[in-house]
Amino acid sequence: MSINLHEALRDDVRMLGDSLGRTIEQDLGEGFLARVEQIRHLAKEGRSAEKPVHDELLAAIESLQKDEVLPLARAFTQFLNLANIAEEHHRVRRQLDADEQNEPDDLAELIQQLHTQCGQSAQQIAETLSQMQIDLVLTAHPTEVNRRTLIQKYDAITDCLKRLDRNEPVNERLDQLIAQIWHTDEIRRQRPTPVDEAKWGFAVIENSLWNAIPRFCKRLDQTLQTTLGYRLPLDSSPVRFSSWMGGDRDGNPNVTAKVTAEVLQLSRWMAADLFAQDIDELRKELSMYRATPELLEQVGEQAAEPYRALLGGLRNRLEATRSGIAAQLSGETADTSQWISNDQELLEPLLLCHRSLTECGMANIAAGLLEDIIRRVSCFGLALVKIDIRQNADRHIEVFDELTHFYQLGSYASWSESNKQDFLLRELQSRRPLIPHQWQPSAAVQEVLDTCQVVAETTPDSLGSYVISMASKPSDVLAVILLLKEMGIGWNMRVVPLFETLNDLEGGPDCIAALLNIDWYKAYTENRQEVMIGYSDSAKDAGQLAAAWGQYRAQQALTRVCQQEGVHLTLFHGRGGTVGRGGGPSHTAILSQPPGSVAGALRVTEQGEMIRFKFGVPEIAIRNMELYTGAVLQATLCPGRPAEDSWCQYMDDLAGAGLRGYRSVIREDPQFVPYFRSTTPEQELAKLPLGSRPAKRRVDGGVESLRAIPWIFAWTQIRLMLPAWLGSDTALGEAIERGELVRLQQLYRDWAFFRTNIDMLEMVLAKSDASIATYYEKRLTSDELGVLGASLRDRLKYCVGLIKQIKQEAQLLSGNPIIRQSIEVRNPYLDPLHFLQVELLYRDRNQPDQCLEQALMVTMAGISAGMRNTG
C-alpha cells in the first residue's frame, strides 16, 4: 500500500466533512452552513488559544434561534460519527499495511517466545490453543446510541472508503449515503425492546463475525503450522460467543420468560438461515465426481455429483429447521421430525465431505469454503450464541419465601443461612416435588418460575450460564439449582454467583469455599466452577481504585480456593467500555490478572457500543480475537510475576485511602447528590431511549439505585469523569506526600496490575476537561453547590499532576500519541456540543419544550460519539 497512512486518514476525514457540508448547505442554505463553520472556527480558535471558555463561541451558541438548535447539534454530531468511521477504517488500513510489509505477527512472535523462552513444548502450546475457551458475551447494556438503520449506512461508508483505497470512483455514492444519514432521525422515537436488542446482536454476527471467525481460525492455523508445525483442529474454536440479550432480566421487567423463549428461537432460526445460505454456496462449488467409498455409501454409487447429493439432504433439513422455527414463532405447530437437532448432525456431513476431498487428492478444495463452514459450526453451532440467564438473588428468595408461607413453615427470607442451606439441600435430594399444584404464587414469583420452565425445556447447547446478581451466600446458588430441578431440567446447568459490591467481592471466596465443601454441590459442578466478577457496581460502590483492588484480591483468593479443591475455575469478567466499569485494552487487562486465575478459560462481557467498535468490522474483529487469544495463551502458559506480599500490603493501604476519599464525597457530603443532579444531565438521560432497561433499579431510589451506566454516562457528558479517578487522587496524593513517589514508580515498572490501572487512569484523565465542567456548573448550578464543584475540579487537576509524576511525563499520553491526537482532533467539534447541551439543559429546565428535548438528546449522542464511549 503505497500511501502515507497519516495523510490518508486526514484526507478521509476532510472528504467526509466536506460532503456533510454540501449536504447541509443543500438542505438549510449557505447561511446556516456559514453559521456552523463560524462556530467550528471559534471552537478551534478557543482550543489553540488555550482559553478556558471562548466568549465569542458562547455568545454565538446562546444567540441561536430555536429552529437552529437542532440542526446545529446534528451537524456536529454527524461529523463526529463520520470521523469515527474514518478512524475505524484507518485501523484496518494500518493492519493491512503491516501485513503487506510482512511485519512480524504479534501472535506468531508470542508463540515462538513461549516455546523458546518460557520452555513450553510445541505440543503443549498447540493443545492449549485447541482446548482454549474464550467466551465473549454480548450484552445489551444501553450504551449504543446509534440506531441500527444508521449503523448500516455507516457500514456502507466504510465499504466506500475501502473501495476508495483501491482507486474506485465512490464520491457520488458517499454523497448519497451522507445525505441519507442527514435526512434520517438519529434518535429512536421509542426504546428498543429486548427482542430488538437481540436482533441487533444477531446483526453484528451476520454482518461481521460470520465472516471474521473462519478467517481468524485460518490465520491461527497458519501461524501454528509456521511456528510449531501443528494444526488447529477443525472442530476447535478458541473464541466463541454468548449473549445476555433477551436473557438479562435483572432489574428489567421487559425481559420476561416469553421474551427469552422467543430470543432462543430467533437465535436458532438465524443460525439455520445462515448455514442454509452457506450450504447453497458450497453445493455450487462441490461439483466434483470423485469421492471415497465412505461418502458414496451415504448417497449411492450411481450419484454423478456425490457431494451435491449429500449436501442436498443437509440443505433440506436446514430448510425444514428454519421454516419450522418460523412457524412456531408465528404461533403455529411444526413437524420437527426433519429438523437438525444438534451440532453433530450438522457437522458430520461436512466432515465427511472434507475427508473425502482430502483423500481423493483435492485438499486445496477442502481448505476453501468447506473449512470455513466447519469453523463456523465449531464456533456458533445451531444455537448461534448461547443465551445466559441473569436474575437478582432477591427474586429467588421471594419464591421460597412465598412457598414456606404457603406450607406454614415461616418466612424463608428471615431464616439463618444455615437453615436455608439445610432446607435447600434436603429438597434437592428429595424425590418428591416441592411446588404444589394448588399453589397460586404472586405474578412476580410466577415469572421466575416461568423463566426456569423455559430453561428446563431448552436444549443445553442454546444456554450458557444462569448468573445470579447480588449473590453473597451459598444459599443464593443452591436456590437456583433447586428451582431448575423443580421445573424438570435434565442436565446440570452452570449456576454462577456474581459478586458485585466490595463486601460481596471480599466475601466471595468464603462463599465458594463453603459451597465446594458441600459434597452434593461439588458433585453437581463436575469439578468446574464459574464465578462472575462485577466491575461496574463495585466501582460505583467503592471507587475505581478500591474496586480494582477488591476484584484482584477476590480473584486471587478464588483461584486458591478452587486449586485446593481440585476444581477448575472460570472467571467471568463483567467489564464495561469505560474505565469506571472495568474497561480498557482487553489484552492488557487479562495479563494484569493474578497469576493462575486465567487457566485456558475466560468469559468476559462485551457491552453496548464496544461491540460495534471491536467486532463490527471483520478485520478489526479478527485483530481483537487475536489479542484475546494471545493474552489468554500467555496468561495460561507463562503467567506474569506473582505479586509480592509487600506490594499487596501496600495496595491494601492505597485501596483503603481511596475508598475513604471516594465515599467521603459520594456518601457523606450532603451537597453531592444535589450537585450531581443539577450539574449533569442525569435526570434528562431517562428521556434518551437507549436500551430496554430502566435507568434505575428502583423508581424511587437515589444515586445508590442508579445503574452504573447512566451514573458514568452523566459524568462523561460534562467531562469531569469523576467515577474513574475520585479516590485515586486521595490514595496516590497521600502516598507521594509521605515521600513514596519512588515506590509508586517502582510498582508501575514491576507490577502489571498497578501499571494497567495507572495507564487506564491516565487515558480517562486525558479525556477529562475541567473548563467544560466549569461551564456546566456556572450555567446550571447554584453558587452554594459550586463550592463542591470547585473542590472536585481542583482534585481532578491534582490527580493529573500525580499521574505525570508517577509516569515521569510532562504531558498525559506522551507515550500514546495516537490516542492523544484523536482526543485533540475531536475537541473543536465536541466543545460546541457541550456548550449547546448546557444551553439546552438551562432552557429545558426553565421552559420545557419538545423541540429542545430532541436537540438535547442529539447532543448526548454526539458527545458520546466524540468521546468514543457513553457508559
Short mmCIF file of N, CA and C in Angstrom, two decimals, residues 67 77 120 185 196 220 301 316 392 432 520 526 545 559 589 636 666 672 722 749 798 838 848:
data_model
loop_
_atom_site.label_atom_id
_atom_site.label_comp_id
_atom_site.label_asym_id
_atom_site.label_seq_id
_atom_site.Cartn_x
_atom_site.Cartn_y
_atom_site.Cartn_z
N ASP A 67 -35.14 27.39 16.02
CA ASP A 67 -35.13 26.47 14.88
C ASP A 67 -33.72 26.12 14.40
N THR A 77 -22.73 16.43 15.58
CA THR A 77 -22.83 15.02 15.94
C THR A 77 -22.48 14.13 14.75
N GLN A 120 7.94 -23.89 26.93
CA GLN A 120 6.75 -24.69 26.67
C GLN A 120 6.97 -25.52 25.39
N ASP A 185 -33.64 10.59 11.08
CA ASP A 185 -33.66 10.95 12.50
C ASP A 185 -32.71 10.03 13.27
N ASP A 196 -35.64 -6.54 20.07
CA ASP A 196 -34.91 -5.65 19.16
C ASP A 196 -33.41 -5.70 19.46
N LEU A 220 -4.89 -18.39 12.55
CA LEU A 220 -4.33 -19.07 13.71
C LEU A 220 -3.75 -20.43 13.31
N GLU A 301 -23.83 -45.40 -5.13
CA GLU A 301 -22.70 -45.49 -6.07
C GLU A 301 -22.99 -44.75 -7.37
N ASN A 316 -31.91 -29.55 2.82
CA ASN A 316 -33.35 -29.76 3.06
C ASN A 316 -33.67 -29.76 4.55
N ASN A 392 -31.73 -11.37 39.73
CA ASN A 392 -31.27 -10.92 41.05
C ASN A 392 -31.59 -11.96 42.12
N ARG A 432 -39.63 -36.22 45.92
CA ARG A 432 -40.98 -35.69 45.71
C ARG A 432 -40.90 -34.23 45.23
N TRP A 520 -22.74 -32.75 47.92
CA TRP A 520 -23.75 -32.78 46.86
C TRP A 520 -23.45 -31.72 45.81
N GLU A 526 -19.30 -31.07 38.80
CA GLU A 526 -18.41 -31.92 38.00
C GLU A 526 -17.01 -31.30 37.92
N LEU A 545 -10.25 2.72 42.32
CA LEU A 545 -9.04 2.11 42.87
C LEU A 545 -9.37 0.99 43.86
N THR A 559 -9.01 -18.28 43.09
CA THR A 559 -8.09 -19.20 42.40
C THR A 559 -7.50 -20.18 43.40
N ALA A 589 -5.59 -5.96 30.27
CA ALA A 589 -6.35 -6.30 31.48
C ALA A 589 -6.18 -7.78 31.84
N THR A 636 -2.03 -18.24 30.56
CA THR A 636 -2.17 -19.64 30.93
C THR A 636 -0.81 -20.34 31.04
N ILE A 666 -19.09 10.83 47.91
CA ILE A 666 -20.30 10.22 47.35
C ILE A 666 -21.36 9.96 48.42
N PHE A 672 -23.46 16.53 47.66
CA PHE A 672 -23.08 15.77 46.46
C PHE A 672 -24.26 15.44 45.57
N LEU A 722 -15.67 11.76 36.86
CA LEU A 722 -15.42 11.58 38.29
C LEU A 722 -15.32 10.12 38.75
N ARG A 749 6.65 0.13 37.30
CA ARG A 749 7.61 -0.56 36.42
C ARG A 749 7.51 -2.08 36.56
N TYR A 798 -5.29 18.01 40.39
CA TYR A 798 -4.27 17.44 41.28
C TYR A 798 -3.94 16.01 40.86
N VAL A 838 -25.40 22.53 27.45
CA VAL A 838 -25.64 23.34 28.65
C VAL A 838 -26.78 24.32 28.41
N PRO A 848 -39.73 23.85 29.50
CA PRO A 848 -39.67 22.59 28.74
C PRO A 848 -40.31 22.72 27.36
#
